[in-house]
CSV table of C-alpha atoms and ligand atoms in Angstrom, one decimal:
chain,number,residue,atom,x,y,z
A,1,MET,CA,0.0,0.0,0.0
A,2,MET,CA,1.5,3.3,-1.2
A,3,LEU,CA,1.0,6.9,-0.3
A,4,GLU,CA,2.2,9.0,-3.3
A,5,GLY,CA,5.6,7.4,-4.1
A,6,LEU,CA,6.3,5.7,-0.7
A,7,ALA,CA,5.3,2.3,0.8
A,8,LEU,CA,3.5,2.6,4.1
A,9,ALA,CA,5.5,-0.4,5.4
A,10,ASP,CA,8.7,1.5,4.8
A,11,ILE,CA,7.3,4.6,6.5
A,12,ALA,CA,6.4,2.6,9.6
A,13,ALA,CA,9.8,0.9,9.7
A,14,ARG,CA,11.5,4.3,9.5
A,15,PHE,CA,9.3,6.4,11.8
A,16,GLY,CA,7.5,4.0,14.0
A,17,THR,CA,3.8,3.8,14.8
A,18,PRO,CA,1.3,5.2,15.5
A,19,VAL,CA,2.0,7.9,12.9
A,20,TYR,CA,-0.1,10.3,11.0
A,21,VAL,CA,0.8,10.5,7.3
A,22,TYR,CA,-0.5,13.2,5.0
A,23,SER,CA,-0.2,13.6,1.2
A,24,ARG,CA,1.0,17.0,0.0
A,25,ALA,CA,-0.5,16.4,-3.4
A,26,ALA,CA,-3.9,15.6,-1.8
A,27,LEU,CA,-3.8,18.8,0.3
A,28,ILE,CA,-3.0,20.9,-2.8
A,29,ALA,CA,-5.6,19.2,-4.9
A,30,ALA,CA,-8.3,19.9,-2.3
A,31,PHE,CA,-7.4,23.5,-2.0
A,32,GLU,CA,-7.2,24.0,-5.8
A,33,ALA,CA,-10.7,22.4,-6.1
A,34,TYR,CA,-12.0,25.4,-4.1
A,35,ARG,CA,-10.1,27.9,-6.0
A,36,ARG,CA,-11.2,26.4,-9.4
A,37,ALA,CA,-14.8,26.2,-8.2
A,38,SER,CA,-14.9,29.8,-7.2
A,39,GLY,CA,-14.1,30.6,-10.8
A,40,GLY,CA,-13.6,34.2,-11.7
A,41,ARG,CA,-15.4,35.5,-8.7
A,42,GLN,CA,-13.6,37.3,-5.9
A,43,ALA,CA,-13.5,34.6,-3.3
A,44,SER,CA,-11.1,33.7,-0.6
A,45,VAL,CA,-10.5,30.3,1.0
A,46,CYS,CA,-9.7,30.6,4.7
A,47,TYR,CA,-8.6,27.1,5.8
A,48,ALA,CA,-10.1,26.3,9.2
A,49,VAL,CA,-7.0,25.6,11.2
A,50,LYS,CA,-8.7,23.5,13.9
A,51,ALA,CA,-9.1,20.6,11.4
A,52,ASN,CA,-5.3,20.1,11.3
A,53,SER,CA,-3.0,22.7,12.7
A,54,ASN,CA,0.3,21.2,12.0
A,55,LEU,CA,2.8,23.8,10.7
A,56,GLY,CA,3.7,21.6,7.8
A,57,VAL,CA,0.0,21.5,6.7
A,58,LEU,CA,-0.4,25.2,7.3
A,59,SER,CA,2.7,26.1,5.4
A,60,ALA,CA,1.5,24.0,2.4
A,61,PHE,CA,-1.7,26.1,2.3
A,62,ALA,CA,0.1,29.4,3.0
A,63,ALA,CA,2.3,28.7,-0.1
A,64,LEU,CA,-0.9,28.5,-2.2
A,65,GLY,CA,-2.0,31.9,-0.9
A,66,ALA,CA,-4.6,30.6,1.5
A,67,GLY,CA,-6.3,32.6,4.2
A,68,PHE,CA,-6.9,31.0,7.6
A,69,ASP,CA,-9.9,30.8,9.9
A,70,ILE,CA,-8.7,30.6,13.5
A,71,VAL,CA,-10.4,30.2,16.8
A,72,SER,CA,-7.6,31.0,19.3
A,73,GLY,CA,-4.4,32.9,19.9
A,74,GLY,CA,-2.6,29.5,19.7
A,75,GLU,CA,-3.9,29.0,16.2
A,76,LEU,CA,-2.9,32.5,15.2
A,77,ALA,CA,0.6,31.9,16.5
A,78,ARG,CA,0.8,28.7,14.4
A,79,VAL,CA,-0.4,30.4,11.2
A,80,LEU,CA,2.2,33.1,11.6
A,81,ALA,CA,4.9,30.5,12.5
A,82,ALA,CA,4.0,28.6,9.3
A,83,GLY,CA,4.4,31.7,7.1
A,84,GLY,CA,0.7,32.6,6.8
A,85,ARG,CA,-0.3,36.2,6.4
A,86,ALA,CA,-2.1,37.9,9.2
A,87,ASP,CA,-4.1,40.1,6.8
A,88,ARG,CA,-5.7,36.9,5.5
A,89,VAL,CA,-6.8,35.6,8.9
A,90,VAL,CA,-10.4,35.6,10.1
A,91,PHE,CA,-10.9,35.0,13.8
A,92,SER,CA,-14.0,33.0,14.8
A,93,GLY,CA,-15.1,31.7,18.2
A,94,THR,CA,-17.5,32.5,21.0
A,95,GLY,CA,-15.1,33.2,23.8
A,96,LYS,CA,-12.2,35.3,22.6
A,97,SER,CA,-10.2,36.5,25.6
A,98,ARG,CA,-8.7,40.0,26.0
A,99,ASP,CA,-5.2,38.6,25.4
A,100,GLU,CA,-6.3,36.8,22.2
A,101,MET,CA,-8.0,40.0,20.9
A,102,ARG,CA,-4.9,42.0,21.7
A,103,GLN,CA,-2.6,39.5,20.0
A,104,ALA,CA,-4.8,39.5,16.9
A,105,LEU,CA,-5.2,43.3,16.8
A,106,LEU,CA,-1.4,43.8,17.0
A,107,ALA,CA,-0.8,41.1,14.3
A,108,GLY,CA,-3.3,43.0,12.0
A,109,ILE,CA,-5.7,40.3,11.1
A,110,ARG,CA,-8.3,40.7,8.4
A,111,CYS,CA,-11.4,40.3,10.4
A,112,PHE,CA,-12.9,39.4,13.8
A,113,ASN,CA,-16.0,37.3,13.4
A,114,VAL,CA,-17.8,38.7,16.4
A,115,GLU,CA,-20.3,36.4,18.1
A,116,SER,CA,-21.9,38.6,20.9
A,117,ALA,CA,-22.7,42.1,22.0
A,118,GLY,CA,-20.2,41.8,24.8
A,119,GLU,CA,-17.4,40.9,22.4
A,120,LEU,CA,-18.2,43.9,20.3
A,121,GLU,CA,-17.8,46.3,23.2
A,122,ARG,CA,-14.7,44.6,24.5
A,123,LEU,CA,-13.0,44.7,21.1
A,124,ASP,CA,-13.8,48.4,20.7
A,125,GLU,CA,-12.3,49.1,24.1
A,126,LEU,CA,-9.1,47.2,23.4
A,127,ALA,CA,-8.7,48.7,20.0
A,128,ALA,CA,-9.0,52.1,21.6
A,129,VAL,CA,-6.2,51.3,24.1
A,130,LEU,CA,-4.0,50.1,21.3
A,131,GLY,CA,-4.8,53.0,19.0
A,132,VAL,CA,-6.0,50.7,16.2
A,133,ILE,CA,-9.2,50.0,14.4
A,134,ALA,CA,-10.6,46.5,14.7
A,135,PRO,CA,-12.1,45.1,11.5
A,136,ILE,CA,-15.3,43.2,12.2
A,137,ALA,CA,-18.0,41.0,10.9
A,138,LEU,CA,-20.9,39.7,12.9
A,139,ARG,CA,-21.4,36.0,12.9
A,140,VAL,CA,-25.0,35.5,12.5
A,141,ASN,CA,-26.8,32.4,13.6
A,142,PRO,CA,-29.3,31.8,10.7
A,143,ASP,CA,-31.3,29.1,12.6
A,144,VAL,CA,-31.2,26.4,9.9
A,145,ASP,CA,-30.8,22.7,10.5
A,146,PRO,CA,-27.6,21.5,8.9
A,147,GLN,CA,-28.8,17.9,9.2
A,148,THR,CA,-25.6,16.6,10.8
A,149,HIS,CA,-24.4,15.2,14.1
A,150,PRO,CA,-25.7,17.3,17.0
A,151,TYR,CA,-22.2,17.9,18.4
A,152,ILE,CA,-21.1,19.6,15.2
A,153,SER,CA,-24.3,21.5,14.4
A,154,THR,CA,-23.8,25.2,15.1
A,155,GLY,CA,-26.4,27.2,13.2
A,156,LEU,CA,-29.6,26.4,15.2
A,157,LYS,CA,-30.9,29.0,17.5
A,158,HIS,CA,-30.4,26.8,20.6
A,159,ASN,CA,-26.6,26.6,19.7
A,160,LYS,CA,-24.2,28.9,21.5
A,161,PHE,CA,-22.9,30.3,18.2
A,162,GLY,CA,-23.3,33.7,16.6
A,163,VAL,CA,-25.9,36.4,17.2
A,164,ALA,CA,-29.6,35.8,16.4
A,165,SER,CA,-30.6,37.2,13.0
A,166,ASP,CA,-33.2,39.3,14.8
A,167,ASP,CA,-30.5,41.0,16.8
A,168,ALA,CA,-28.1,41.5,14.0
A,169,LEU,CA,-29.4,44.8,12.7
A,170,ALA,CA,-29.3,46.5,16.1
A,171,LEU,CA,-25.8,45.1,16.7
A,172,TYR,CA,-24.5,46.4,13.4
A,173,ARG,CA,-25.9,49.8,14.2
A,174,ARG,CA,-24.1,49.7,17.5
A,175,ALA,CA,-20.9,48.6,15.7
A,176,ALA,CA,-21.2,51.4,13.3
A,177,ALA,CA,-21.4,53.8,16.2
A,178,LEU,CA,-18.3,52.5,18.0
A,179,PRO,CA,-15.3,54.6,17.0
A,180,HIS,CA,-12.6,51.8,17.0
A,181,LEU,CA,-14.5,49.3,14.9
A,182,ARG,CA,-14.7,49.1,11.2
A,183,ILE,CA,-17.5,46.9,9.7
A,184,ARG,CA,-16.1,44.7,7.0
A,185,GLY,CA,-18.5,41.9,6.6
A,186,ILE,CA,-21.0,39.3,7.8
A,187,ALA,CA,-20.3,35.6,8.6
A,188,CYS,CA,-22.1,32.4,9.3
A,189,HIS,CA,-21.2,28.7,9.8
A,190,ILE,CA,-23.9,26.3,10.3
A,191,GLY,CA,-22.2,23.0,11.0
A,192,SER,CA,-19.8,20.4,9.8
A,193,GLN,CA,-19.8,17.2,7.7
A,194,LEU,CA,-22.7,18.7,5.6
A,195,LEU,CA,-23.7,16.2,3.0
A,196,ASN,CA,-25.9,18.5,1.0
A,197,ALA,CA,-25.8,22.1,0.0
A,198,ALA,CA,-29.4,23.0,0.7
A,199,PRO,CA,-29.0,24.1,4.4
A,200,ALA,CA,-26.0,26.3,3.4
A,201,VAL,CA,-27.9,27.9,0.6
A,202,GLU,CA,-30.8,28.6,3.0
A,203,ALA,CA,-28.4,30.2,5.5
A,204,ALA,CA,-26.8,32.2,2.8
A,205,GLY,CA,-30.2,33.4,1.6
A,206,LYS,CA,-31.0,34.7,5.2
A,207,LEU,CA,-27.6,36.5,5.2
A,208,LEU,CA,-28.4,38.1,2.0
A,209,VAL,CA,-31.6,39.6,3.3
A,210,LEU,CA,-29.6,41.2,6.2
A,211,VAL,CA,-26.9,42.4,3.8
A,212,ASP,CA,-29.6,44.3,1.8
A,213,LEU,CA,-31.2,45.7,4.9
A,214,LEU,CA,-27.8,47.0,6.1
A,215,ALA,CA,-27.1,48.5,2.7
A,216,ALA,CA,-30.4,50.4,3.0
A,217,GLU,CA,-29.1,51.9,6.2
A,218,GLY,CA,-25.9,52.9,4.6
A,219,ILE,CA,-23.8,50.0,6.1
A,220,HIS,CA,-22.0,48.5,3.1
A,221,LEU,CA,-20.2,45.2,3.6
A,222,GLU,CA,-17.0,44.2,1.8
A,223,HIS,CA,-17.3,40.5,2.3
A,224,ILE,CA,-19.7,37.7,3.0
A,225,ASP,CA,-18.2,34.7,4.9
A,226,LEU,CA,-20.2,31.5,4.4
A,227,GLY,CA,-18.2,29.4,6.8
A,228,GLY,CA,-17.0,25.8,6.3
A,229,GLY,CA,-18.8,22.6,6.7
A,230,LEU,CA,-18.7,20.6,3.4
A,231,GLY,CA,-18.5,16.9,4.3
A,232,ILE,CA,-16.3,14.2,3.0
A,233,ARG,CA,-16.8,10.5,2.3
A,234,TYR,CA,-15.8,8.3,5.3
A,235,ARG,CA,-17.8,5.3,4.4
A,236,ASP,CA,-20.6,5.5,1.9
A,237,GLU,CA,-21.7,9.1,2.3
A,238,THR,CA,-22.1,11.0,-1.0
A,239,PRO,CA,-21.2,14.7,-0.3
A,240,PRO,CA,-21.4,17.0,-3.2
A,241,ALA,CA,-18.1,17.8,-5.0
A,242,VAL,CA,-16.7,21.2,-4.1
A,243,ALA,CA,-17.9,22.7,-7.4
A,244,ALA,CA,-21.4,21.3,-6.9
A,245,TYR,CA,-21.5,22.6,-3.3
A,246,LEU,CA,-20.3,26.1,-4.2
A,247,ALA,CA,-22.4,26.5,-7.4
A,248,PRO,CA,-25.7,27.4,-5.8
A,249,LEU,CA,-24.0,29.7,-3.3
A,250,LEU,CA,-22.1,31.4,-6.1
A,251,ALA,CA,-25.3,31.7,-8.1
A,252,LEU,CA,-27.0,33.4,-5.2
A,253,PHE,CA,-24.4,36.1,-5.0
A,254,GLU,CA,-24.0,36.4,-8.8
A,255,GLY,CA,-23.3,40.0,-9.8
A,256,ARG,CA,-23.0,41.3,-6.3
A,257,PRO,CA,-19.9,43.3,-5.3
A,258,GLU,CA,-19.1,41.6,-2.0
A,259,GLU,CA,-16.2,39.2,-1.8
A,260,LEU,CA,-17.2,35.7,-0.7
A,261,CYS,CA,-15.1,33.8,1.9
A,262,PHE,CA,-15.2,30.1,2.7
A,263,GLU,CA,-13.8,28.5,5.8
A,264,PRO,CA,-13.4,24.8,4.9
A,265,GLY,CA,-11.5,22.5,7.2
A,266,ARG,CA,-12.4,18.9,6.8
A,267,SER,CA,-12.9,19.0,3.1
A,268,LEU,CA,-9.3,20.3,2.6
A,269,VAL,CA,-7.5,17.8,4.9
A,270,GLY,CA,-9.8,14.9,5.9
A,271,ASN,CA,-9.1,12.6,3.0
A,272,ALA,CA,-5.5,13.8,2.7
A,273,GLY,CA,-4.3,11.9,5.7
A,274,LEU,CA,-4.3,8.5,7.4
A,275,LEU,CA,-3.3,7.1,10.8
A,276,LEU,CA,-0.8,4.2,10.5
A,277,THR,CA,-0.9,1.8,13.4
A,278,ARG,CA,0.5,-1.7,14.2
A,279,ILE,CA,-1.4,-4.6,15.6
A,280,GLU,CA,0.1,-5.5,19.0
A,281,TYR,CA,-2.2,-8.4,19.8
A,282,LEU,CA,-5.0,-10.4,18.3
A,283,LYS,CA,-7.3,-11.4,21.1
A,284,PRO,CA,-10.2,-13.7,20.8
A,285,GLY,CA,-13.3,-12.7,22.7
A,286,GLU,CA,-16.8,-14.1,23.3
A,287,GLY,CA,-18.3,-13.9,19.9
A,288,LYS,CA,-15.9,-11.2,18.9
A,289,HIS,CA,-12.2,-10.7,18.2
A,290,PHE,CA,-10.1,-7.8,19.1
A,291,ALA,CA,-7.3,-6.3,17.1
A,292,ILE,CA,-5.4,-4.4,19.8
A,293,VAL,CA,-3.4,-1.8,18.0
A,294,ASP,CA,-0.8,0.8,19.2
A,295,ALA,CA,-3.0,3.8,18.3
A,296,ALA,CA,-5.9,4.7,20.6
A,297,MET,CA,-8.7,7.1,21.4
A,298,ASN,CA,-6.1,9.7,22.5
A,299,ASP,CA,-4.8,9.7,18.9
A,300,LEU,CA,-8.1,9.6,17.1
A,301,ILE,CA,-11.1,10.4,19.2
A,302,ARG,CA,-13.8,10.7,16.5
A,303,PRO,CA,-15.1,7.1,16.8
A,304,ALA,CA,-15.5,7.4,20.6
A,305,LEU,CA,-16.9,11.0,20.5
A,306,TYR,CA,-19.1,11.1,17.5
A,307,ASP,CA,-19.4,7.4,16.6
A,308,GLY,CA,-17.2,8.4,13.6
A,309,TRP,CA,-16.5,5.7,11.1
A,310,HIS,CA,-13.0,5.4,9.6
A,311,GLY,CA,-12.0,2.9,6.9
A,312,VAL,CA,-9.5,0.3,8.1
A,313,VAL,CA,-7.2,-1.2,5.5
A,314,PRO,CA,-4.5,-3.8,6.2
A,315,VAL,CA,-1.3,-2.5,4.7
A,316,LEU,CA,-0.3,-6.0,3.7
A,317,ALA,CA,-3.1,-7.9,1.9
A,318,ARG,CA,-3.2,-11.5,3.2
A,319,THR,CA,-4.9,-14.3,1.6
A,320,GLY,CA,-6.8,-16.6,4.0
A,321,PRO,CA,-10.2,-16.2,5.5
A,322,PRO,CA,-11.1,-12.9,7.1
A,323,ARG,CA,-12.3,-12.7,10.7
A,324,ARG,CA,-14.5,-10.0,12.2
A,325,TYR,CA,-12.6,-7.6,14.5
A,326,ASP,CA,-13.1,-4.6,16.7
A,327,VAL,CA,-10.0,-2.5,16.3
A,328,VAL,CA,-9.2,-1.1,19.8
A,329,GLY,CA,-6.4,0.7,21.5
A,330,PRO,CA,-4.5,0.1,24.8
A,331,ILE,CA,-6.4,2.7,26.8
A,332,CYS,CA,-8.4,1.7,29.9
A,333,GLU,CA,-11.9,2.5,28.6
A,334,SER,CA,-14.4,0.5,26.7
A,335,GLY,CA,-14.9,3.7,24.6
A,336,ASP,CA,-11.3,3.2,23.3
A,337,PHE,CA,-12.2,1.8,19.9
A,338,LEU,CA,-11.2,2.9,16.5
A,339,ALA,CA,-13.4,0.7,14.4
A,340,ARG,CA,-16.0,-2.0,15.0
A,341,ASP,CA,-17.0,-5.2,13.2
A,342,ARG,CA,-14.5,-5.1,10.5
A,343,ASP,CA,-13.7,-8.2,8.5
A,344,MET,CA,-10.0,-8.6,7.9
A,345,ALA,CA,-7.3,-11.3,7.4
A,346,VAL,CA,-4.5,-10.0,9.6
A,347,GLU,CA,-1.8,-11.3,11.9
A,348,GLU,CA,-0.1,-9.8,15.0
A,349,GLY,CA,2.5,-7.2,13.9
A,350,ASP,CA,0.6,-6.2,10.8
A,351,LEU,CA,0.1,-2.6,9.9
A,352,LEU,CA,-3.4,-1.0,9.6
A,353,ALA,CA,-4.2,2.3,7.9
A,354,LEU,CA,-7.1,4.2,9.4
A,355,LEU,CA,-8.4,6.3,6.6
A,356,SER,CA,-9.8,9.8,6.3
A,357,ALA,CA,-7.9,10.8,9.5
A,358,GLY,CA,-6.4,14.0,8.2
A,359,ALA,CA,-9.1,16.2,9.8
A,360,TYR,CA,-9.8,16.4,13.5
A,361,GLY,CA,-7.4,13.5,14.2
A,362,MET,CA,-4.1,14.9,15.5
A,363,SER,CA,-5.7,18.2,16.3
A,364,MET,CA,-8.0,16.6,18.8
A,365,SER,CA,-5.4,14.2,20.2
A,366,SER,CA,-4.4,14.1,23.9
A,367,ASN,CA,-1.9,12.5,26.2
A,368,TYR,CA,-4.6,10.5,28.1
A,369,ASN,CA,-3.0,7.5,29.8
A,370,SER,CA,0.3,9.4,29.5
A,371,ARG,CA,0.7,8.3,25.9
A,372,PRO,CA,3.1,10.5,23.9
A,373,ARG,CA,1.4,11.9,20.8
A,374,ALA,CA,2.1,10.4,17.5
A,375,ALA,CA,4.6,11.7,14.9
A,376,GLU,CA,3.3,13.4,11.8
A,377,LEU,CA,4.6,13.1,8.3
A,378,ILE,CA,3.9,14.8,5.0
A,379,VAL,CA,4.7,12.7,1.9
A,380,ASP,CA,5.6,14.7,-1.2
A,381,GLY,CA,6.2,12.4,-4.2
A,382,ASP,CA,8.9,10.1,-3.1
A,383,GLU,CA,10.1,12.4,-0.3
A,384,VAL,CA,8.9,12.4,3.3
A,385,HIS,CA,9.0,15.3,5.7
A,386,LEU,CA,8.8,14.7,9.5
A,387,VAL,CA,6.5,17.6,10.3
A,388,ARG,CA,6.1,16.7,14.0
A,389,GLU,CA,8.4,14.5,16.0
A,390,ARG,CA,6.9,11.8,18.2
A,391,GLU,CA,6.6,13.2,21.7
A,392,THR,CA,9.1,11.9,24.3
A,393,LEU,CA,8.2,10.6,27.7
A,394,GLU,CA,10.0,13.5,29.4
A,395,SER,CA,8.0,16.0,27.4
A,396,LEU,CA,4.8,14.6,29.0
A,397,TYR,CA,5.6,16.0,32.4
A,398,ALA,CA,8.2,18.7,31.5
A,399,LEU,CA,5.9,21.4,32.8
A,400,GLU,CA,5.0,19.6,36.0
A,401,ARG,CA,6.7,19.6,39.4
A,402,PRO,CA,6.5,17.0,42.2
A,403,LEU,CA,5.7,18.6,45.6
A,404,PRO,CA,8.7,19.2,47.7
A,405,LEU,CA,9.4,16.4,50.2
A,406,GLY,CA,8.7,16.8,53.8
B,501,LLP,N1,-15.6,27.7,10.6
B,501,LLP,C1,-16.1,27.6,11.8
B,501,LLP,C2,-16.5,28.9,12.5
B,501,LLP,C3,-16.1,26.4,12.5
B,501,LLP,O1,-16.6,26.3,13.7
B,501,LLP,C4,-15.7,25.2,11.8
B,501,LLP,C5,-15.7,23.9,12.4
B,501,LLP,C6,-15.2,25.4,10.5
B,501,LLP,C7,-15.2,26.6,9.9
B,501,LLP,C8,-14.7,24.2,9.7
B,501,LLP,O2,-15.7,23.3,9.4
B,501,LLP,P1,-15.4,22.0,8.5
B,501,LLP,O3,-15.2,22.6,7.1
B,501,LLP,O4,-14.2,21.3,8.9
B,501,LLP,O5,-16.6,21.2,8.6
B,501,LLP,N2,-14.4,17.8,15.6
B,501,LLP,C9,-15.5,17.5,14.7
B,501,LLP,C10,-15.8,18.7,13.8
B,501,LLP,C11,-16.0,20.0,14.5
B,501,LLP,C12,-16.1,21.2,13.6
B,501,LLP,C13,-16.1,22.5,14.4
B,501,LLP,N3,-16.2,23.7,13.6
B,501,LLP,C14,-15.3,16.2,13.9
B,501,LLP,O6,-14.3,15.6,14.1
B,501,LLP,O7,-16.2,15.8,13.1
């Protein structure tokens, strides 16, 4: 089994397991698909850093001229360290701290996607102190059902995100009156792993009504940020292709002067990466067999957290009758499974590739059970770049201190 020009078995022998492996060509192809689909229109693609915030991944997108959607000061620092441009950064998130706002104001980001009245006031105050003008958009909660997992739905009115459409006009008026803010745009993001464009189009339609109401009051917007959310195929889902997803959105804004922004995460990186793991033990159980591997829920939490399904492919195809396995990790929880009921012909020591793991894999990993985090690699043709070293045991507690004795 190969990734670009390299055999996964060779990668595992050289770098050990568990290890995340990404394809640079796949990252580029996914980004270019957005660019191509936006056609001649003024549109910017701001990669949602949370999906995979490795500097190697960020630098690959920065080199293509990407913008970035961030949700923390940590993500801003990463973007800048990877060579991304601050003036292409939009800052989303419901709980921006004073320190994070200051950091972003000083860096000179493109826009704050403001999610509450309190945030608007705080941002104006801080901008005044720093003697700068804060560029803002309001993130509007359009109250549409994205038809996805409840944990990753964000655009319903009971969700914590954004400001209610009904409050948006009043807040824009307030923003226009605050001396240290400059209104740049409007934003929304309704959820993730969307498998059809209709909810996004419905949300965009609601945004457009607001844009026109604002224009009638003399508040003219430069950009409309439609968020991220396009889903990918993990198993048998049939998400629209990027072009098909964007087409009705672009059509809706045809002929309008505002720039469109998109904040895709998963659809840029999800299928560009896999998690390579080795089988430690094959354990027969009552009516079930377990393939106990060296990756675990701390490396990839999506199965445990969202019932996420990831393809599992043995790196070496064996002949012989398959058996049904749960693929589980070494962590002391029954929730520590990576895949269930998979038919495979495997032996102890074999390698497995967990597919579609490029998004929300490493970025959601932890050190639970004091497990060092996996290494990360980017394959580029027949070259491989180690873009994150495997954590050492010492690094796990480097910031901790035992209590003094006595
Ligand atoms: N913009 C905003 C404001 C967001 O909150 C998100 C994702 C995105 C863009 C990118 O969405 P995407 O294109 O990746 O769907 N951990 C979950 C997904 C959480 C998504 C959170 N927000 C998972 O593993 O499925």
